PDB file of C-alpha atoms in Angstrom:
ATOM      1  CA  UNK A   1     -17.347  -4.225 -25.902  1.00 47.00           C
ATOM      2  CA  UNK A   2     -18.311  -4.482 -29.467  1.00 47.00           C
ATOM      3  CA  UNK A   3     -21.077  -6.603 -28.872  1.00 48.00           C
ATOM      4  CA  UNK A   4     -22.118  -4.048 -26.589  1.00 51.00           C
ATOM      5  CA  UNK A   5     -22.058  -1.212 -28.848  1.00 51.00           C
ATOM      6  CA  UNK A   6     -23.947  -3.263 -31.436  1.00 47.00           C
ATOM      7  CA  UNK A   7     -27.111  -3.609 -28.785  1.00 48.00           C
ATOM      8  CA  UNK A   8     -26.119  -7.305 -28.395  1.00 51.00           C
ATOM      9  CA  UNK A   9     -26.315  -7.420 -25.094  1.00 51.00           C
ATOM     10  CA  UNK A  10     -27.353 -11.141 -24.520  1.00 57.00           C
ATOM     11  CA  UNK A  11     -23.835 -11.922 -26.314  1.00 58.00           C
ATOM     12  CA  UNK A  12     -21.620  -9.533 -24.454  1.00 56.00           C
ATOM     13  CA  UNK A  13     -22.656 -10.594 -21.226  1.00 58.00           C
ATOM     14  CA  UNK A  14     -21.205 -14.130 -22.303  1.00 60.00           C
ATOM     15  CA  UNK A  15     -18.147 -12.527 -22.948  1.00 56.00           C
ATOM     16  CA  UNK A  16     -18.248 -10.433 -20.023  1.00 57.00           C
ATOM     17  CA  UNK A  17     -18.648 -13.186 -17.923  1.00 57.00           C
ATOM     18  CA  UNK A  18     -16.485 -15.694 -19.348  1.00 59.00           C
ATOM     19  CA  UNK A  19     -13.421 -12.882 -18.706  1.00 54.00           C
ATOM     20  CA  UNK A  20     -14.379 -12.778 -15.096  1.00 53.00           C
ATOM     21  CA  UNK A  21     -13.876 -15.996 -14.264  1.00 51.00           C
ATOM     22  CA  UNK A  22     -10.830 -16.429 -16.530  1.00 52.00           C
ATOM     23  CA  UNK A  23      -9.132 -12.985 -14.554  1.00 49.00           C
ATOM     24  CA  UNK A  24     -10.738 -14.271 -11.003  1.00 49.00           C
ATOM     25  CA  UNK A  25      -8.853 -13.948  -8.206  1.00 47.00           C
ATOM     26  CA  UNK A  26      -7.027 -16.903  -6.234  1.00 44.00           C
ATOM     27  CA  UNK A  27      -9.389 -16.572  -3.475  1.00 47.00           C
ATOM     28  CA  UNK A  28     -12.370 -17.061  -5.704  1.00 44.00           C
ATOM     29  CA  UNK A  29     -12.943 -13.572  -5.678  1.00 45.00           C
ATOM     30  CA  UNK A  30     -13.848 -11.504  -8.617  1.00 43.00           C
ATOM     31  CA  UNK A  31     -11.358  -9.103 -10.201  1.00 47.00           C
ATOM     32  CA  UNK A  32     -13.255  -5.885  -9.614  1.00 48.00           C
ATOM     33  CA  UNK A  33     -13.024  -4.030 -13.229  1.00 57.00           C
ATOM     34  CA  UNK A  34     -15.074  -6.568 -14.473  1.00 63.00           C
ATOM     35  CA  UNK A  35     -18.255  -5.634 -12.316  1.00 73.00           C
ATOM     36  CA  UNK A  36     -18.850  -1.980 -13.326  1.00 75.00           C
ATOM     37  CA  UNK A  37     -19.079  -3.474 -16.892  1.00 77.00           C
ATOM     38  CA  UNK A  38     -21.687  -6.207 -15.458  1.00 80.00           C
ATOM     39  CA  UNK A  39     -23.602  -3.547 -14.005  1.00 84.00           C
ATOM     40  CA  UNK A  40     -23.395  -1.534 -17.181  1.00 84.00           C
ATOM     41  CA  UNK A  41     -25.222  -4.928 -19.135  1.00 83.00           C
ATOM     42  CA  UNK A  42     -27.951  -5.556 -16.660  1.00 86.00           C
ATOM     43  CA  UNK A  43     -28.465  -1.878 -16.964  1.00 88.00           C
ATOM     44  CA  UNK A  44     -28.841  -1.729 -20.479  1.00 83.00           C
ATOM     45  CA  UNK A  45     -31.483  -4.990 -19.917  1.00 85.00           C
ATOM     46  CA  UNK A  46     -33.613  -3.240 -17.478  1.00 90.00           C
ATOM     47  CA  UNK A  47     -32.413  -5.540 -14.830  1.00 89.00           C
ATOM     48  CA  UNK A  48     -31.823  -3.010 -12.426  1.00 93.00           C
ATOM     49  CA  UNK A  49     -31.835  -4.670  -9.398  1.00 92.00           C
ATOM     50  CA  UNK A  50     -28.756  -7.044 -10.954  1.00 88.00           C
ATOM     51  CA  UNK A  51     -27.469  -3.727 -12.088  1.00 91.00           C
ATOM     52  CA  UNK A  52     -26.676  -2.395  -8.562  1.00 92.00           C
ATOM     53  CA  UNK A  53     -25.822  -5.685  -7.220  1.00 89.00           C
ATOM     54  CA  UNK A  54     -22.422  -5.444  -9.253  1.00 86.00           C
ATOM     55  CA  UNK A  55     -21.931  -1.903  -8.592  1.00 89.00           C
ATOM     56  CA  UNK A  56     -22.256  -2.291  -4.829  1.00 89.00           C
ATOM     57  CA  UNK A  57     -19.686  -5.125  -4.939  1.00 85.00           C
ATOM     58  CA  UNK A  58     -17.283  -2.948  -7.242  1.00 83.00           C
ATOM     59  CA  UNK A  59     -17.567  -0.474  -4.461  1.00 80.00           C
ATOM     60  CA  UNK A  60     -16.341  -2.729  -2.020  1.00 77.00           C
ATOM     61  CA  UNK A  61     -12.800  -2.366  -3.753  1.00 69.00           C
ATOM     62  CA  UNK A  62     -13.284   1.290  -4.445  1.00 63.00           C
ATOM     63  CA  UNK A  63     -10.582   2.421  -1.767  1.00 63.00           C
ATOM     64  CA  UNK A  64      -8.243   0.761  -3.947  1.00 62.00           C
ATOM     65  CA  UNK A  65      -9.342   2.579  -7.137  1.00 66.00           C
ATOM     66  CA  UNK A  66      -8.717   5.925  -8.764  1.00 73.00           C
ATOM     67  CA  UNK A  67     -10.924   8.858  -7.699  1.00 78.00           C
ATOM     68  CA  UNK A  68     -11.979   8.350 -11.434  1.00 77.00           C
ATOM     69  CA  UNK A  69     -13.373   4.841 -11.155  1.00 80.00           C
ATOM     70  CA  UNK A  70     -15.514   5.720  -7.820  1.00 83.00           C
ATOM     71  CA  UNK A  71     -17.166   8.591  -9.369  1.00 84.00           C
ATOM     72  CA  UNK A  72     -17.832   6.495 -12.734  1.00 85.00           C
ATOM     73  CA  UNK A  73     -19.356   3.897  -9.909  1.00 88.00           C
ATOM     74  CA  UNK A  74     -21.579   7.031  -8.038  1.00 90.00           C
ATOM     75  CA  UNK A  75     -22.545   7.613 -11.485  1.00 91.00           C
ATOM     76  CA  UNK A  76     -23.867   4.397 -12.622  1.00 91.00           C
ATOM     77  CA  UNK A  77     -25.519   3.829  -9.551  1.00 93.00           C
ATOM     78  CA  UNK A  78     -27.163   7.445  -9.168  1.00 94.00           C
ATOM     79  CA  UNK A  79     -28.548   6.224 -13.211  1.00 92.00           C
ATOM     80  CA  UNK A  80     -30.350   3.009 -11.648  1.00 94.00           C
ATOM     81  CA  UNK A  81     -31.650   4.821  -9.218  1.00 96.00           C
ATOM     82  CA  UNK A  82     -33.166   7.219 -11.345  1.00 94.00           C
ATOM     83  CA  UNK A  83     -34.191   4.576 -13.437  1.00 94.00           C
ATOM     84  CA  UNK A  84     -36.049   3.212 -10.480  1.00 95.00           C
ATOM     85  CA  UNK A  85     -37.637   6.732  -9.477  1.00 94.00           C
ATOM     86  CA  UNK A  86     -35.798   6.834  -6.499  1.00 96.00           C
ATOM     87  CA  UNK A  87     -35.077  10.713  -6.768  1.00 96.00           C
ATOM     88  CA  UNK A  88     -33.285  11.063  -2.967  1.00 96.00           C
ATOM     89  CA  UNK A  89     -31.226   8.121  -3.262  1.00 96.00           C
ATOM     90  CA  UNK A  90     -30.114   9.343  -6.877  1.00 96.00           C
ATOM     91  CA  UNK A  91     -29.100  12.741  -5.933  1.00 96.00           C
ATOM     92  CA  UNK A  92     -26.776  11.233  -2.679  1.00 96.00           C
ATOM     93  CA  UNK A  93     -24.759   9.802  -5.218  1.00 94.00           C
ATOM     94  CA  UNK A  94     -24.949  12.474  -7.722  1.00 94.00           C
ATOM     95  CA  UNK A  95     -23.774  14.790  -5.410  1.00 94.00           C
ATOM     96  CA  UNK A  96     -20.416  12.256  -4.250  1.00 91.00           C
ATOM     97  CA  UNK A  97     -19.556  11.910  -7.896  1.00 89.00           C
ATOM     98  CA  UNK A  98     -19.994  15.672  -8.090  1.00 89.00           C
ATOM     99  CA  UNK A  99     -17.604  16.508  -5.377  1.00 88.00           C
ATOM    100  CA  UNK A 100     -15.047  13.766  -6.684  1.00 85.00           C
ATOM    101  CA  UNK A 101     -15.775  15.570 -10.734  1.00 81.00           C
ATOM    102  CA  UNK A 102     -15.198  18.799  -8.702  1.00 81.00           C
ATOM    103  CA  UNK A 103     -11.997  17.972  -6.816  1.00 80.00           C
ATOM    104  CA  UNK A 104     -10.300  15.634  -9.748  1.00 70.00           C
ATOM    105  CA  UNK A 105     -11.169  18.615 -12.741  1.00 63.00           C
ATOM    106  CA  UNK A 106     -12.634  15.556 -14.666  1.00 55.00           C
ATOM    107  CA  UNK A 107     -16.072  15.225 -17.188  1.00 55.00           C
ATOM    108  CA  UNK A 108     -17.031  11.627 -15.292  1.00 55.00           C
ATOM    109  CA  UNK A 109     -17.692   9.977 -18.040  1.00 51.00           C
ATOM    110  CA  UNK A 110     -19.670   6.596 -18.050  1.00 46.00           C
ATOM    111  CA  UNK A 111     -17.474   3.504 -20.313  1.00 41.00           C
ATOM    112  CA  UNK A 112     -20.064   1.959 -23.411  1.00 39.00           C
ATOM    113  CA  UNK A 113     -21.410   5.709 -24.157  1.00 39.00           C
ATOM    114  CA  UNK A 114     -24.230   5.682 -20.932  1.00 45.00           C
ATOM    115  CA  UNK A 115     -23.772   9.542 -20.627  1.00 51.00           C
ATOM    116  CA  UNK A 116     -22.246  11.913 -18.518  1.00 81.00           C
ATOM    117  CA  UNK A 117     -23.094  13.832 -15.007  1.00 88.00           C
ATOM    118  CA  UNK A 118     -24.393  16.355 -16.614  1.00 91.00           C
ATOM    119  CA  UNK A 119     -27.092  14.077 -18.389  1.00 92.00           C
ATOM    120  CA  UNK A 120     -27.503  12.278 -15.530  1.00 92.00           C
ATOM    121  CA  UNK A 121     -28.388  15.567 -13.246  1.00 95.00           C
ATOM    122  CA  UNK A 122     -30.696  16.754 -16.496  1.00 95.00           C
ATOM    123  CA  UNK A 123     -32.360  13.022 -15.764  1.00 94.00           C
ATOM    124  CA  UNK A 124     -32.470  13.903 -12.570  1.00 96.00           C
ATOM    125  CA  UNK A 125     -33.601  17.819 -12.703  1.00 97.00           C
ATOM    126  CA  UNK A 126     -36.242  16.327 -15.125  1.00 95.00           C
ATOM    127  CA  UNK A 127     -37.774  13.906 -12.831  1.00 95.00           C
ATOM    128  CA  UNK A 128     -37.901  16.449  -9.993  1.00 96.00           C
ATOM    129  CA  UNK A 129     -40.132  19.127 -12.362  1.00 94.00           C
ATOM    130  CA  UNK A 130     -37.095  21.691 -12.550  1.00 96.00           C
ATOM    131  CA  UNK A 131     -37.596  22.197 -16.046  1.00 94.00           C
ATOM    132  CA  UNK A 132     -34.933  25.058 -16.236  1.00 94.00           C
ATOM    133  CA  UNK A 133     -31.774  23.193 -14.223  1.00 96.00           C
ATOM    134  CA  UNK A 134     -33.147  20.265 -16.530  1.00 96.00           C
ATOM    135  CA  UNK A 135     -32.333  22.357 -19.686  1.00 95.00           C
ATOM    136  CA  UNK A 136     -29.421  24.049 -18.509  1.00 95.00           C
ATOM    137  CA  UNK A 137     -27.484  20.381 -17.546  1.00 95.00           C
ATOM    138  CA  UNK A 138     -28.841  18.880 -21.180  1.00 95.00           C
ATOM    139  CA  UNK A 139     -27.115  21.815 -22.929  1.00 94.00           C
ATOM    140  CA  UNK A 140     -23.655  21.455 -21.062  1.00 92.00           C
ATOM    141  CA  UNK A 141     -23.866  17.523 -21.935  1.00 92.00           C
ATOM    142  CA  UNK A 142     -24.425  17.652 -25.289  1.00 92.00           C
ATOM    143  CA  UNK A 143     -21.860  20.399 -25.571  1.00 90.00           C
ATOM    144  CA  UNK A 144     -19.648  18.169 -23.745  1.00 87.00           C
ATOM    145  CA  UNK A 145     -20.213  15.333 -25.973  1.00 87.00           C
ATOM    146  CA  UNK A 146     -19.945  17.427 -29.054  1.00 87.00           C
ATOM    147  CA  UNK A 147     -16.208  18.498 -27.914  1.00 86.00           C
ATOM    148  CA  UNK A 148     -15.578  15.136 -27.149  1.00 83.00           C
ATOM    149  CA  UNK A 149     -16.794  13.882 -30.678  1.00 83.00           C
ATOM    150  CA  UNK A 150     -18.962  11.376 -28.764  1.00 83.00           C
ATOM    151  CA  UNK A 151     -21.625  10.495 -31.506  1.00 83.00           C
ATOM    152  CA  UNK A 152     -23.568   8.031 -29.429  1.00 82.00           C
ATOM    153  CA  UNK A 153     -23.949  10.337 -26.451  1.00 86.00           C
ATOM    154  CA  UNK A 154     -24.624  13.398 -28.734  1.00 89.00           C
ATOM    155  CA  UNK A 155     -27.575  11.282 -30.385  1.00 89.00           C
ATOM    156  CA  UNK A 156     -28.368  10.579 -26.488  1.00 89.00           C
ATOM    157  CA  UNK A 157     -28.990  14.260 -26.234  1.00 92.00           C
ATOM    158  CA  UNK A 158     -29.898  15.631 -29.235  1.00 93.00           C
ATOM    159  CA  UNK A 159     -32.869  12.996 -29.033  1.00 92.00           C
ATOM    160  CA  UNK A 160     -33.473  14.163 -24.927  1.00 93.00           C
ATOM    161  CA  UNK A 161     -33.736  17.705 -26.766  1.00 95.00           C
ATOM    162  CA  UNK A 162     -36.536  16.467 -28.860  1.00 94.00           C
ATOM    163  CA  UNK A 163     -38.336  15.154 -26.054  1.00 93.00           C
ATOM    164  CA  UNK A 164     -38.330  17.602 -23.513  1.00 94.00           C
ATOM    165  CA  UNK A 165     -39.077  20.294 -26.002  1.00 94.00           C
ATOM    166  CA  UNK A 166     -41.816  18.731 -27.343  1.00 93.00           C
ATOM    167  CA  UNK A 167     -43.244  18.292 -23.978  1.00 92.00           C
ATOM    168  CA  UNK A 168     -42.635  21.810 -23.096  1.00 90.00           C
ATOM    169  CA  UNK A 169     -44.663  23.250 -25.900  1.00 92.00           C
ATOM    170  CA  UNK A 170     -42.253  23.873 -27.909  1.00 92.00           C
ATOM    171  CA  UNK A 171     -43.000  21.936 -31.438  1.00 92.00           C
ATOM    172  CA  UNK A 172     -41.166  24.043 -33.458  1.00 91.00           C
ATOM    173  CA  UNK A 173     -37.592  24.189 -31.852  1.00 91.00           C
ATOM    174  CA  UNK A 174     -38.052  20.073 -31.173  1.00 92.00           C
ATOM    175  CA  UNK A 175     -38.626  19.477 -34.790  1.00 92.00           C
ATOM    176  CA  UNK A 176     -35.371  20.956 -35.394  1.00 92.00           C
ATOM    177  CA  UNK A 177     -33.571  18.666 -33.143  1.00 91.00           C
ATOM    178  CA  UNK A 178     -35.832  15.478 -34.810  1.00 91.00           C
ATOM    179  CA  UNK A 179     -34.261  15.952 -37.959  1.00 91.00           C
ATOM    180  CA  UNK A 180     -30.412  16.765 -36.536  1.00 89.00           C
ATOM    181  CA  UNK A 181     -31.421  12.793 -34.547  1.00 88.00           C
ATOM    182  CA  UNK A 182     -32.549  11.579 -37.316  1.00 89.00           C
ATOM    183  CA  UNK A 183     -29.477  12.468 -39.679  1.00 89.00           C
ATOM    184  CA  UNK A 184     -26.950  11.481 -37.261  1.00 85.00           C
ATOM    185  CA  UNK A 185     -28.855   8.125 -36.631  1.00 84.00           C
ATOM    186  CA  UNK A 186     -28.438   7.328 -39.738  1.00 82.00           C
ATOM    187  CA  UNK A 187     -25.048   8.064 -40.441  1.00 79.00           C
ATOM    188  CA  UNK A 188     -24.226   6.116 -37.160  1.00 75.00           C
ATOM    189  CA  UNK A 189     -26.237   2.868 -38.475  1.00 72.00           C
ATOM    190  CA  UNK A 190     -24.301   3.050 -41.812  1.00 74.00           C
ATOM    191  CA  UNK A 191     -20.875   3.121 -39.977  1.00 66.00           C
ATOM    192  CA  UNK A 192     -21.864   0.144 -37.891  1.00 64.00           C
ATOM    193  CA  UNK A 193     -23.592  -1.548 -40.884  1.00 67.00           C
ATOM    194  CA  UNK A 194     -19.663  -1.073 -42.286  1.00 63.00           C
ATOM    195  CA  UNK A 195     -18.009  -2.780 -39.238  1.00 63.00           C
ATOM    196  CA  UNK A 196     -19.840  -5.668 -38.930  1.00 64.00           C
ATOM    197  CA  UNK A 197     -19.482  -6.888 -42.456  1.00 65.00           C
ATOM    198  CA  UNK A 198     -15.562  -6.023 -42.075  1.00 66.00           C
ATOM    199  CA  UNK A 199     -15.773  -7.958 -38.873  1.00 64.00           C
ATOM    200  CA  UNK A 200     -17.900 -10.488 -40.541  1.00 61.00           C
ATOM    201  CA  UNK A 201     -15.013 -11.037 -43.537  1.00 67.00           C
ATOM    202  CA  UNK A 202     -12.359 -10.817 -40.929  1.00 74.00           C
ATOM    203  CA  UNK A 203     -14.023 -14.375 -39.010  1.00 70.00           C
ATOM    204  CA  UNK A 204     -14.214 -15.608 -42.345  1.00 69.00           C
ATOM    205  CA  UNK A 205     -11.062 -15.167 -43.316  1.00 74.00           C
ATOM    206  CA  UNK A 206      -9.955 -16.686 -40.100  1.00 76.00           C
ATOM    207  CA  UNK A 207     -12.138 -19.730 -40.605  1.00 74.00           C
ATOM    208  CA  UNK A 208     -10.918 -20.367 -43.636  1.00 71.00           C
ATOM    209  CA  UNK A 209      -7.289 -20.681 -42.477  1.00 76.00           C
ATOM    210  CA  UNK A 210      -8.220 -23.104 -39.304  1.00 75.00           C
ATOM    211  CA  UNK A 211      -9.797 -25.275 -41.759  1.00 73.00           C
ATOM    212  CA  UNK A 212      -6.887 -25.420 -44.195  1.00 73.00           C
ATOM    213  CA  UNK A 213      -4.179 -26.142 -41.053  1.00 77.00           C
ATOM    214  CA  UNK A 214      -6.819 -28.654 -40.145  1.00 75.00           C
ATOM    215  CA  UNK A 215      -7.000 -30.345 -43.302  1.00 76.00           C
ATOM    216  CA  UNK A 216      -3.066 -30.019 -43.691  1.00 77.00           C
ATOM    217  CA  UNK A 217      -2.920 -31.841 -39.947  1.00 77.00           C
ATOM    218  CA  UNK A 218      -5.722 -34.675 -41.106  1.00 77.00           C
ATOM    219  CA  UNK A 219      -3.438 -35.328 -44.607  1.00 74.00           C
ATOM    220  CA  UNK A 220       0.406 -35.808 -42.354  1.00 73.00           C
ATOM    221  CA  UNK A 221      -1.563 -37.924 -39.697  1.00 69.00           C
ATOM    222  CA  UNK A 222      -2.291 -40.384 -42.515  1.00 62.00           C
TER     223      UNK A 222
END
């Protein structure tokens, strides 16, 4: 996951897939919480055809799952869909993880920081031309995100704001949410600047060790 929340996708997927195979089942099958997460990878590629192959096979264990897990899935798969411009299909599954968000009291929230119903029925309120429902659902996302203290998904919105604003006339009021972006953005990209080069010292560190037990092991072998 931190690959993935450093935009290395390319890199997580390796990882991804390389704990799939090591958690597979003895029938050869794959252990089903890894294929939301391999969705969630192609999605962020653009590979959206991948991207609902693995969330159609997750959903083949869904009975099994918490009424949590199959709206997340609804939820991904109502995003590709969108994503694709299929508007019907993308509501259909809107709507189940609506009625599961409804019935469990829960926000649905995507894993990796993808968004929320709410931005997801904004996406989808958007593509339709319903300007107002579009606002409306972008306002109770970010407001969810900003209760949540989810930075990522609040720079998600705050930068939707500045789009939709700005393409509703509105230059002024879009502006406003530029610079708010903008000045979380950056305070974002110093914290992860921060983490890798703590990560970076920490696989140092660790190298460093191997290679002294190594030497140690080559000097009592001869």
């Amino acid at each position: 996951f931190r690959y993935l929340e450093w935009s290395n996708v390319d890199k997580a997927e390796i990882y991804f897939k390389s704990g799939l195979n090591d958690q597979s089942k003895d029938d050869g099958e794959y252990v089903v919480d890894h294929l939301d997460p391999l969705g969630d990878l192609c999605f962020r590629k653009g590979d959206y055809k991948r991207a609902l192959h693995y969330y159609f096979e997750q959903q083949k264990d869904l009975s099994k799952q918490e009424p949590f897990m199959r709206g997340n899935n609804y939820l991904r798969i109502a995003s590709v869909y969108l994503q694709m411009g299929s508007n019907d299909s993308a509501r259909f599954y809107l709507e189940a993880a609506d009625r599961i968000r409804q019935k469990e009291e829960s926000g649905i929230y995507f894993a990796n920081n993808f968004g929320d119903i709410n931005f997801s029925y904004y996406q989808y309120y958007d593509a339709i031309g319903n300007g107002t429902r579009a606002l409306r659902c972008l306002e109770k996302s970010l407001q969810k995100a900003r209760s949540m203290n989810n930075i990522r998904q609040v720079i998600k919105c705050t930068r939707e704001f500045y789009s939709f604003l700005l393409k509703q006339g509105d230059s002024l009021q879009a502006l406003r949410y530029l610079i708010q972006y903008h000045t979380i953005q950056d305070s974002l990209n110093k914290m992860n600047t921060q983490a890798r080069i703590a990560s970076f010292e920490i696989e140092q560190q660790q190298q460093k060790k191997e290679n002294e037990i190594a030497q140690l092991q080559s000097q009592k072998s001869t």
